[in-house]
mmCIF file of C-alpha atoms in Angstrom:
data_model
loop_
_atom_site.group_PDB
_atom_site.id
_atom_site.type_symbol
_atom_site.label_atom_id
_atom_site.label_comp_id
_atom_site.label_asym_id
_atom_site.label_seq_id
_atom_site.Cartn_x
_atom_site.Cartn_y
_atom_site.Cartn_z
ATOM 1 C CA UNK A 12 33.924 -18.144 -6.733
ATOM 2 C CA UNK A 13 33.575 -14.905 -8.879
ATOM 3 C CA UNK A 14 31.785 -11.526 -7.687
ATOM 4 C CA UNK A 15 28.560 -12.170 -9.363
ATOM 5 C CA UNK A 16 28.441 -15.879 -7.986
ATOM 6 C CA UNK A 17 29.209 -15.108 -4.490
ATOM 7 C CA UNK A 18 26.500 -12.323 -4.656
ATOM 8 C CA UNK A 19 24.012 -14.606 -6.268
ATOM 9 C CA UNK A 20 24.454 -17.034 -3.170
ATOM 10 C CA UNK A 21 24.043 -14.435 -1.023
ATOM 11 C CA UNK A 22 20.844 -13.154 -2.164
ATOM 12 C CA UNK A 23 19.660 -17.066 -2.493
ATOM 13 C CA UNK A 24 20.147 -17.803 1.330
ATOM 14 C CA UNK A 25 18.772 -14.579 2.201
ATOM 15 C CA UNK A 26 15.673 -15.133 0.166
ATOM 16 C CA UNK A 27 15.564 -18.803 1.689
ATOM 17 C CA UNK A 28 16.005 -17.291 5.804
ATOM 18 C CA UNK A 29 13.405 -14.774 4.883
ATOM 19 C CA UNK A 30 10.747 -17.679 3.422
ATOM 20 C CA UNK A 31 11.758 -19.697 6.589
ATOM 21 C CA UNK A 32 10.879 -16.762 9.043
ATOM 22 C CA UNK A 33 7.744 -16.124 7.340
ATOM 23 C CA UNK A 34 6.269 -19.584 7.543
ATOM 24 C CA UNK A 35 7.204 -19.813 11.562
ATOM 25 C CA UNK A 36 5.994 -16.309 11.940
ATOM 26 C CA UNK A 37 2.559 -17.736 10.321
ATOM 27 C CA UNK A 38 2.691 -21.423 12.342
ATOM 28 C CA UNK A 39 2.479 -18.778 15.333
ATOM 29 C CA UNK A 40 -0.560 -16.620 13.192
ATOM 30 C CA UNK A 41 -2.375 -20.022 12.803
ATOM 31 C CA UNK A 42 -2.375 -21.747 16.518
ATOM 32 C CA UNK A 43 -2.812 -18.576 18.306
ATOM 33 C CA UNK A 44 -5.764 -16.324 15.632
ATOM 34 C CA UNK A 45 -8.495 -15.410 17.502
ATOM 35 C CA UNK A 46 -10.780 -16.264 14.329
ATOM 36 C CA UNK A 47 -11.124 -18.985 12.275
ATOM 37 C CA UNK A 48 -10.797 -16.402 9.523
ATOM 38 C CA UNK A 49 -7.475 -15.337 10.823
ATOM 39 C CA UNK A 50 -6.414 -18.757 10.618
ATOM 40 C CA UNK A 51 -7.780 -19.375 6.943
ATOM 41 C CA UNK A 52 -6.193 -16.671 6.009
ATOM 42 C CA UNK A 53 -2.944 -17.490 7.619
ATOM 43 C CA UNK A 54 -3.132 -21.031 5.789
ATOM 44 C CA UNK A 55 -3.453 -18.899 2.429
ATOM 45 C CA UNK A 56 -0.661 -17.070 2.979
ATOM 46 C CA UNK A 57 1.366 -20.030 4.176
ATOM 47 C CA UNK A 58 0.403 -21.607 0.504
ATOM 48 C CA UNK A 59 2.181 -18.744 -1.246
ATOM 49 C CA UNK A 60 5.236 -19.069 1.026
ATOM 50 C CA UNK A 61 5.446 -22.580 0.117
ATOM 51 C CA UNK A 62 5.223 -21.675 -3.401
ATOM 52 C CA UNK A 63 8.030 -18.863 -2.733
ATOM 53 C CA UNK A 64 10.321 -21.840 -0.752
ATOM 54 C CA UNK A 65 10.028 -23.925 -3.905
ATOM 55 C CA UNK A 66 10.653 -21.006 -5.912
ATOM 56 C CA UNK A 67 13.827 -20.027 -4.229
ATOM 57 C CA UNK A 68 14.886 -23.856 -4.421
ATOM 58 C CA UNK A 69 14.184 -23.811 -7.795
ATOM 59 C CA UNK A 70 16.083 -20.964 -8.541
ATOM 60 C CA UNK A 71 19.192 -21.957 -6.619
ATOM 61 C CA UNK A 72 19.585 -25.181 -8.106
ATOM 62 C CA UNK A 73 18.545 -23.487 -11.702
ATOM 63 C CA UNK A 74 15.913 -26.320 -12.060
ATOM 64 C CA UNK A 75 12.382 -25.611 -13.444
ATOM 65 C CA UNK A 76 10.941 -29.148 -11.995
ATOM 66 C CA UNK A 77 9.301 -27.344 -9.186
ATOM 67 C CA UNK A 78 7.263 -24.691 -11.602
ATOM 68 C CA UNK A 79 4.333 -27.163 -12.554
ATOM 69 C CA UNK A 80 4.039 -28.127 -8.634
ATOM 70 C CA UNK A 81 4.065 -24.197 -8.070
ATOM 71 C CA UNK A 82 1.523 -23.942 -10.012
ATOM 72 C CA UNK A 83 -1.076 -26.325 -8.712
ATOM 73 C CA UNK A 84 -0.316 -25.392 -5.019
ATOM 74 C CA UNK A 85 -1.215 -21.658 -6.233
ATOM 75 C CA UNK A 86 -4.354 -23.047 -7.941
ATOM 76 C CA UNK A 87 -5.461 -25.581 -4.841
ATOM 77 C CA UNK A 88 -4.714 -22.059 -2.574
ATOM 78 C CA UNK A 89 -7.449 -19.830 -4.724
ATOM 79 C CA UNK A 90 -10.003 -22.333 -4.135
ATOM 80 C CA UNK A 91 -9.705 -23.281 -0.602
ATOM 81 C CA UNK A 92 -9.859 -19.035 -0.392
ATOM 82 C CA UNK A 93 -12.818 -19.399 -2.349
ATOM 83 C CA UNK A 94 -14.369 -22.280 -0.333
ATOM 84 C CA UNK A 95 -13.479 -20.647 2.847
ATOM 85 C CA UNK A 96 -14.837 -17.265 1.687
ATOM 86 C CA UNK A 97 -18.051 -18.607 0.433
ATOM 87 C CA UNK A 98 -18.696 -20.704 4.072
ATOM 88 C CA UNK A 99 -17.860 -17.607 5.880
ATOM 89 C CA UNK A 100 -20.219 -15.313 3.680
ATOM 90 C CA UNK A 101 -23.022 -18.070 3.782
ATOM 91 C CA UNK A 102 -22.564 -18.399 8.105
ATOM 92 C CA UNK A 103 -22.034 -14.743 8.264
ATOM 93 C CA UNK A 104 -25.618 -13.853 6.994
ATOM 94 C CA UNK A 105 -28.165 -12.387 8.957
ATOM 95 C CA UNK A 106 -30.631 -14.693 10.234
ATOM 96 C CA UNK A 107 -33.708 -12.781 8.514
ATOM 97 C CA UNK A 108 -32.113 -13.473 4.952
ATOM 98 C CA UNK A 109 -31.109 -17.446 6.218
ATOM 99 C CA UNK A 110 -34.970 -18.095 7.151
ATOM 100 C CA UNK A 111 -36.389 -16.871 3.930
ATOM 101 C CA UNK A 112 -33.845 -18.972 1.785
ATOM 102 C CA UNK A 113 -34.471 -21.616 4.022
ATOM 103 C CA UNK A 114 -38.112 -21.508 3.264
ATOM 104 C CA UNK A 115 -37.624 -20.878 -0.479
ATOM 105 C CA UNK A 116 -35.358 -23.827 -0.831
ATOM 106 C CA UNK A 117 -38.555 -25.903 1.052
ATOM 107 C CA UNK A 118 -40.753 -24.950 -1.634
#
């Protein structure tokens, strides 16, 4: 192996240790958050580091058949945020503004 190769495969199983430390740092985020929106947000983050694993696997084996999986994980990841968000901010409301929608919405 030349220079450049042996660097590249250096930087590649780095890359790969530091994607597999992050995921069991957030395994540890998501059983043990005190919130449920510590562990949404925990499960978002653990969607990008899947995307970054497949990434890094992609780029190691020089193979773009992971990019169009990449991409939907990143897209179903913004809308469970979204979803979550939106439940929060609806739950989250103060109970004066829930009792006049409530009544609104009856009418």
């Amino acid at each position: 192996m030349s220079g450049p190769e042996t660097v590249d495969r250096v930087l590649m199983t780095a890359a790969v240790v530091l994607v597999v430390v992050a995921g069991a740092l957030l395994l540890v985020r998501i059983s043990r958050g005190p919130s449920m929106l510590d562990r949404a947000i925990a499960l978002d983050v653990l969607a990008a580091v899947i995307i970054a694993g497949l990434g890094a696997k992609s780029a190691f084996a020089r193979d773009a058949f992971y990019f169009p999986i990449m991409l939907v994980l990143a897209f179903l990841g913004f809308t469970g945020s979204v979803g979550i968000a939106r439940f929060i901010a609806v739950r989250d409301k103060p109970l004066s503004r829930r009792k006049s929608a409530a009544k609104e919405s009856q009418e």
